[in-house]
PDB file of C-alpha atoms in Angstrom:
ATOM      1  CA  MET A   1      75.391 -55.641  -9.389  1.00 65.00           C
ATOM      2  CA  ASN A   2      72.810 -57.724 -10.992  1.00 71.00           C
ATOM      3  CA  ALA A   3      72.325 -55.301 -14.220  1.00 75.00           C
ATOM      4  CA  GLY A   4      76.410 -55.001 -14.767  1.00 75.00           C
ATOM      5  CA  LEU A   5      76.130 -59.269 -14.659  1.00 74.00           C
ATOM      6  CA  ARG A   6      73.112 -59.486 -16.585  1.00 74.00           C
ATOM      7  CA  LEU A   7      74.602 -56.744 -19.404  1.00 76.00           C
ATOM      8  CA  TYR A   8      77.773 -59.158 -19.148  1.00 71.00           C
ATOM      9  CA  SER A   9      75.909 -62.566 -20.197  1.00 69.00           C
ATOM     10  CA  SER A  10      73.401 -60.674 -22.646  1.00 70.00           C
ATOM     11  CA  THR A  11      76.366 -59.214 -24.946  1.00 75.00           C
ATOM     12  CA  PRO A  12      78.762 -61.225 -26.778  1.00 73.00           C
ATOM     13  CA  PHE A  13      81.410 -59.254 -28.487  1.00 73.00           C
ATOM     14  CA  THR A  14      82.993 -61.668 -31.274  1.00 74.00           C
ATOM     15  CA  GLY A  15      84.394 -58.221 -32.269  1.00 74.00           C
ATOM     16  CA  LYS A  16      85.860 -58.733 -36.399  1.00 82.00           C
ATOM     17  CA  THR A  17      87.090 -55.071 -36.502  1.00 86.00           C
ATOM     18  CA  MET A  18      89.831 -54.018 -34.477  1.00 89.00           C
ATOM     19  CA  VAL A  19      87.390 -50.907 -33.138  1.00 85.00           C
ATOM     20  CA  GLU A  20      84.957 -53.793 -31.930  1.00 84.00           C
ATOM     21  CA  LYS A  21      87.900 -55.501 -30.567  1.00 87.00           C
ATOM     22  CA  VAL A  22      88.777 -52.469 -28.269  1.00 90.00           C
ATOM     23  CA  ALA A  23      85.109 -51.935 -27.552  1.00 87.00           C
ATOM     24  CA  GLY A  24      84.880 -55.732 -26.307  1.00 87.00           C
ATOM     25  CA  ALA A  25      88.126 -54.919 -24.321  1.00 89.00           C
ATOM     26  CA  ILE A  26      86.321 -51.785 -23.131  1.00 92.00           C
ATOM     27  CA  PHE A  27      83.199 -53.651 -22.038  1.00 89.00           C
ATOM     28  CA  MET A  28      84.263 -56.006 -20.161  1.00 90.00           C
ATOM     29  CA  VAL A  29      86.713 -53.947 -18.059  1.00 94.00           C
ATOM     30  CA  LEU A  30      83.943 -51.808 -17.299  1.00 94.00           C
ATOM     31  CA  VAL A  31      81.401 -54.223 -16.411  1.00 93.00           C
ATOM     32  CA  GLY A  32      83.983 -56.007 -13.767  1.00 93.00           C
ATOM     33  CA  ILE A  33      84.458 -52.684 -12.522  1.00 95.00           C
ATOM     34  CA  SER A  34      81.081 -52.004 -12.228  1.00 94.00           C
ATOM     35  CA  VAL A  35      79.893 -55.263 -10.772  1.00 94.00           C
ATOM     36  CA  LEU A  36      82.915 -55.221  -8.280  1.00 95.00           C
ATOM     37  CA  CYS A  37      82.468 -51.596  -7.161  1.00 96.00           C
ATOM     38  CA  GLY A  38      79.027 -52.510  -6.476  1.00 94.00           C
ATOM     39  CA  ALA A  39      80.055 -55.156  -4.540  1.00 94.00           C
ATOM     40  CA  TYR A  40      82.029 -53.441  -2.744  1.00 96.00           C
ATOM     41  CA  THR A  41      79.161 -50.728  -1.700  1.00 95.00           C
ATOM     42  CA  THR A  42      76.376 -53.291  -1.024  1.00 95.00           C
ATOM     43  CA  ILE A  43      78.818 -55.362   1.459  1.00 96.00           C
ATOM     44  CA  VAL A  44      80.107 -52.090   2.900  1.00 96.00           C
ATOM     45  CA  PHE A  45      76.279 -50.514   3.431  1.00 95.00           C
ATOM     46  CA  ALA A  46      74.570 -53.459   5.004  1.00 96.00           C
ATOM     47  CA  LEU A  47      77.382 -54.517   7.167  1.00 96.00           C
ATOM     48  CA  VAL A  48      77.038 -50.855   8.489  1.00 95.00           C
ATOM     49  CA  ASP A  49      73.574 -51.146   9.001  1.00 95.00           C
ATOM     50  CA  VAL A  50      73.323 -54.338  10.644  1.00 96.00           C
ATOM     51  CA  TYR A  51      75.784 -53.691  13.185  1.00 96.00           C
ATOM     52  CA  SER A  52      74.190 -50.185  13.260  1.00 95.00           C
ATOM     53  CA  LYS A  53      70.337 -51.820  14.017  1.00 95.00           C
ATOM     54  CA  ILE A  54      71.890 -54.174  16.584  1.00 95.00           C
ATOM     55  CA  ALA A  55      73.805 -51.293  18.566  1.00 95.00           C
ATOM     56  CA  LEU A  56      70.734 -49.657  18.655  1.00 94.00           C
ATOM     57  CA  SER A  57      68.056 -51.777  19.396  1.00 95.00           C
ATOM     58  CA  TYR A  58      69.987 -52.883  23.033  1.00 95.00           C
ATOM     59  CA  GLY A  59      70.186 -49.263  23.479  1.00 94.00           C
ATOM     60  CA  LEU A  60      74.384 -48.878  22.594  1.00 94.00           C
ATOM     61  CA  THR A  61      73.914 -45.098  21.342  1.00 93.00           C
ATOM     62  CA  GLU A  62      77.325 -44.486  22.248  1.00 93.00           C
ATOM     63  CA  ASN A  63      78.969 -47.390  20.571  1.00 94.00           C
ATOM     64  CA  TYR A  64      77.138 -46.748  17.848  1.00 93.00           C
ATOM     65  CA  GLU A  65      78.007 -43.138  17.686  1.00 91.00           C
ATOM     66  CA  ASN A  66      81.930 -44.681  17.788  1.00 92.00           C
ATOM     67  CA  PHE A  67      81.012 -47.280  15.095  1.00 93.00           C
ATOM     68  CA  ILE A  68      80.136 -44.712  12.901  1.00 91.00           C
ATOM     69  CA  LEU A  69      82.926 -42.821  13.575  1.00 90.00           C
ATOM     70  CA  ALA A  70      84.958 -45.353  13.122  1.00 91.00           C
ATOM     71  CA  THR A  71      83.215 -46.511   9.580  1.00 92.00           C
ATOM     72  CA  SER A  72      83.477 -43.101   8.315  1.00 88.00           C
ATOM     73  CA  LYS A  73      86.523 -43.630   5.777  1.00 90.00           C
ATOM     74  CA  VAL A  74      84.852 -46.892   4.642  1.00 94.00           C
ATOM     75  CA  ARG A  75      81.788 -45.735   4.314  1.00 91.00           C
ATOM     76  CA  GLN A  76      83.311 -42.729   2.198  1.00 89.00           C
ATOM     77  CA  MET A  77      85.154 -45.298  -0.082  1.00 93.00           C
ATOM     78  CA  GLY A  78      81.195 -46.953  -0.637  1.00 93.00           C
ATOM     79  CA  TYR A  79      79.775 -44.157  -1.854  1.00 89.00           C
ATOM     80  CA  LYS A  80      82.439 -42.969  -3.999  1.00 91.00           C
ATOM     81  CA  ASN A  81      82.691 -47.076  -4.830  1.00 95.00           C
ATOM     82  CA  PHE A  82      78.723 -46.338  -5.722  1.00 93.00           C
ATOM     83  CA  LEU A  83      79.882 -43.607  -8.467  1.00 92.00           C
ATOM     84  CA  VAL A  84      81.862 -45.463  -9.616  1.00 94.00           C
ATOM     85  CA  CYS A  85      79.531 -48.632 -10.620  1.00 93.00           C
ATOM     86  CA  LEU A  86      76.986 -46.199 -11.909  1.00 92.00           C
ATOM     87  CA  GLU A  87      79.443 -44.437 -14.144  1.00 93.00           C
ATOM     88  CA  SER A  88      81.179 -47.558 -15.707  1.00 94.00           C
ATOM     89  CA  PHE A  89      77.508 -49.173 -15.549  1.00 92.00           C
ATOM     90  CA  ALA A  90      76.187 -46.539 -17.940  1.00 91.00           C
ATOM     91  CA  VAL A  91      78.670 -46.781 -19.670  1.00 92.00           C
ATOM     92  CA  SER A  92      78.789 -50.267 -20.368  1.00 92.00           C
ATOM     93  CA  PHE A  93      75.598 -50.114 -21.404  1.00 90.00           C
ATOM     94  CA  GLY A  94      76.387 -47.352 -23.563  1.00 90.00           C
ATOM     95  CA  ILE A  95      79.051 -49.574 -25.649  1.00 89.00           C
ATOM     96  CA  SER A  96      76.965 -52.868 -25.597  1.00 88.00           C
ATOM     97  CA  LEU A  97      73.730 -51.053 -26.951  1.00 87.00           C
ATOM     98  CA  THR A  98      75.647 -49.535 -29.764  1.00 85.00           C
ATOM     99  CA  MET A  99      77.420 -52.328 -30.907  1.00 83.00           C
ATOM    100  CA  LYS A 100      74.600 -54.392 -31.029  1.00 83.00           C
ATOM    101  CA  THR A 101      72.768 -51.674 -33.285  1.00 85.00           C
ATOM    102  CA  PRO A 102      73.669 -51.912 -36.980  1.00 88.00           C
ATOM    103  CA  LYS A 103      76.896 -50.530 -38.640  1.00 86.00           C
ATOM    104  CA  TRP A 104      74.788 -48.023 -40.194  1.00 90.00           C
ATOM    105  CA  ALA A 105      73.443 -46.368 -36.955  1.00 91.00           C
ATOM    106  CA  ARG A 106      76.404 -47.075 -34.552  1.00 86.00           C
ATOM    107  CA  TRP A 107      77.335 -43.477 -34.896  1.00 89.00           C
ATOM    108  CA  PRO A 108      74.252 -41.855 -34.281  1.00 92.00           C
ATOM    109  CA  MET A 109      73.438 -44.337 -31.774  1.00 90.00           C
ATOM    110  CA  LEU A 110      76.645 -43.865 -30.155  1.00 89.00           C
ATOM    111  CA  ILE A 111      76.301 -39.912 -30.051  1.00 92.00           C
ATOM    112  CA  ALA A 112      72.868 -39.964 -28.387  1.00 93.00           C
ATOM    113  CA  VAL A 113      73.682 -42.588 -26.033  1.00 91.00           C
ATOM    114  CA  PHE A 114      76.692 -40.850 -24.705  1.00 91.00           C
ATOM    115  CA  GLY A 115      75.228 -37.672 -24.871  1.00 94.00           C
ATOM    116  CA  ALA A 116      72.853 -39.233 -22.068  1.00 93.00           C
ATOM    117  CA  ILE A 117      75.084 -40.632 -20.073  1.00 92.00           C
ATOM    118  CA  LEU A 118      76.753 -36.912 -19.873  1.00 93.00           C
ATOM    119  CA  VAL A 119      73.716 -35.433 -19.107  1.00 93.00           C
ATOM    120  CA  SER A 120      72.820 -37.967 -16.409  1.00 91.00           C
ATOM    121  CA  SER A 121      76.326 -37.955 -15.255  1.00 90.00           C
ATOM    122  CA  ARG A 122      75.914 -33.927 -14.653  1.00 92.00           C
ATOM    123  CA  HIS A 123      72.665 -34.074 -13.331  1.00 92.00           C
ATOM    124  CA  VAL A 124      74.170 -36.742 -10.645  1.00 89.00           C
ATOM    125  CA  SER A 125      76.715 -34.682  -9.627  1.00 88.00           C
ATOM    126  CA  LEU A 126      74.796 -31.425  -9.178  1.00 91.00           C
ATOM    127  CA  THR A 127      72.659 -33.697  -6.848  1.00 89.00           C
ATOM    128  CA  VAL A 128      75.483 -34.744  -5.002  1.00 84.00           C
ATOM    129  CA  GLY A 129      77.166 -31.388  -4.789  1.00 84.00           C
ATOM    130  CA  LEU A 130      73.498 -29.683  -3.527  1.00 87.00           C
ATOM    131  CA  ALA A 131      73.152 -32.737  -0.962  1.00 82.00           C
ATOM    132  CA  GLU A 132      76.591 -31.587   0.367  1.00 80.00           C
ATOM    133  CA  LYS A 133      75.541 -27.499   0.563  1.00 82.00           C
ATOM    134  CA  HIS A 134      72.196 -27.880   1.808  1.00 80.00           C
ATOM    135  CA  ILE A 135      72.638 -31.026   3.765  1.00 77.00           C
ATOM    136  CA  GLY A 136      76.089 -31.949   4.551  1.00 70.00           C
ATOM    137  CA  LYS A 137      77.362 -28.886   5.909  1.00 69.00           C
ATOM    138  CA  ALA A 138      73.806 -28.374   8.204  1.00 62.00           C
ATOM    139  CA  LEU A 139      74.978 -31.459   9.858  1.00 62.00           C
ATOM    140  CA  ASN A 140      78.299 -30.431  10.069  1.00 61.00           C
ATOM    141  CA  SER A 141      77.514 -27.233  11.865  1.00 60.00           C
ATOM    142  CA  ASN A 142      74.110 -28.295  13.901  1.00 55.00           C
ATOM    143  CA  ASN A 143      74.646 -32.003  14.728  1.00 57.00           C
ATOM    144  CA  PRO A 144      77.159 -32.565  17.995  1.00 54.00           C
ATOM    145  CA  PHE A 145      78.125 -35.674  17.084  1.00 55.00           C
ATOM    146  CA  MET A 146      78.756 -34.668  13.627  1.00 53.00           C
ATOM    147  CA  ASN A 147      81.236 -32.187  15.610  1.00 52.00           C
ATOM    148  CA  ARG A 148      83.184 -34.694  17.212  1.00 54.00           C
ATOM    149  CA  LEU A 149      84.496 -36.141  13.585  1.00 49.00           C
ATOM    150  CA  PRO A 150      88.318 -35.767  13.799  1.00 47.00           C
ATOM    151  CA  ASP A 151      89.249 -32.830  10.848  1.00 47.00           C
ATOM    152  CA  GLY A 152      88.903 -34.737   7.648  1.00 47.00           C
ATOM    153  CA  LEU A 153      86.518 -37.075   7.959  1.00 47.00           C
ATOM    154  CA  HIS A 154      83.242 -34.964   7.647  1.00 48.00           C
ATOM    155  CA  ASP A 155      84.291 -32.584   3.976  1.00 44.00           C
TER     156      ASP A 155
END
């Protein structure tokens, strides 16, 4: 989130051509999405963490479990917002870097930056898939608490 705000404040877009104006508009939208999604994620997981620790520190294990069950959808949305934050930041950074590059080198920079973004996005997706396969499945099948989750909350 902080990186998105710093990128926004350090990237002046005074586009002269239509392409530069469109790139500037896309940049602004993506940085805004990145900051908002990052803020949502931070707030949701900070609140869940604080209330979970409070419940557990007072020995309220059942209350903790009920809280985790009740916040499942919100936490899933927080995780999805985290991924959107990462991707929108990466693309807005790529636009910023490309637009700050001298015009004669913009196409090679654009290809390099967005090639790197595609590769890193693929690796993030692969990591999430492997976590679901190896950890999520084990949690769902071996944990009696997870088996109490209603259908659709532990996919």
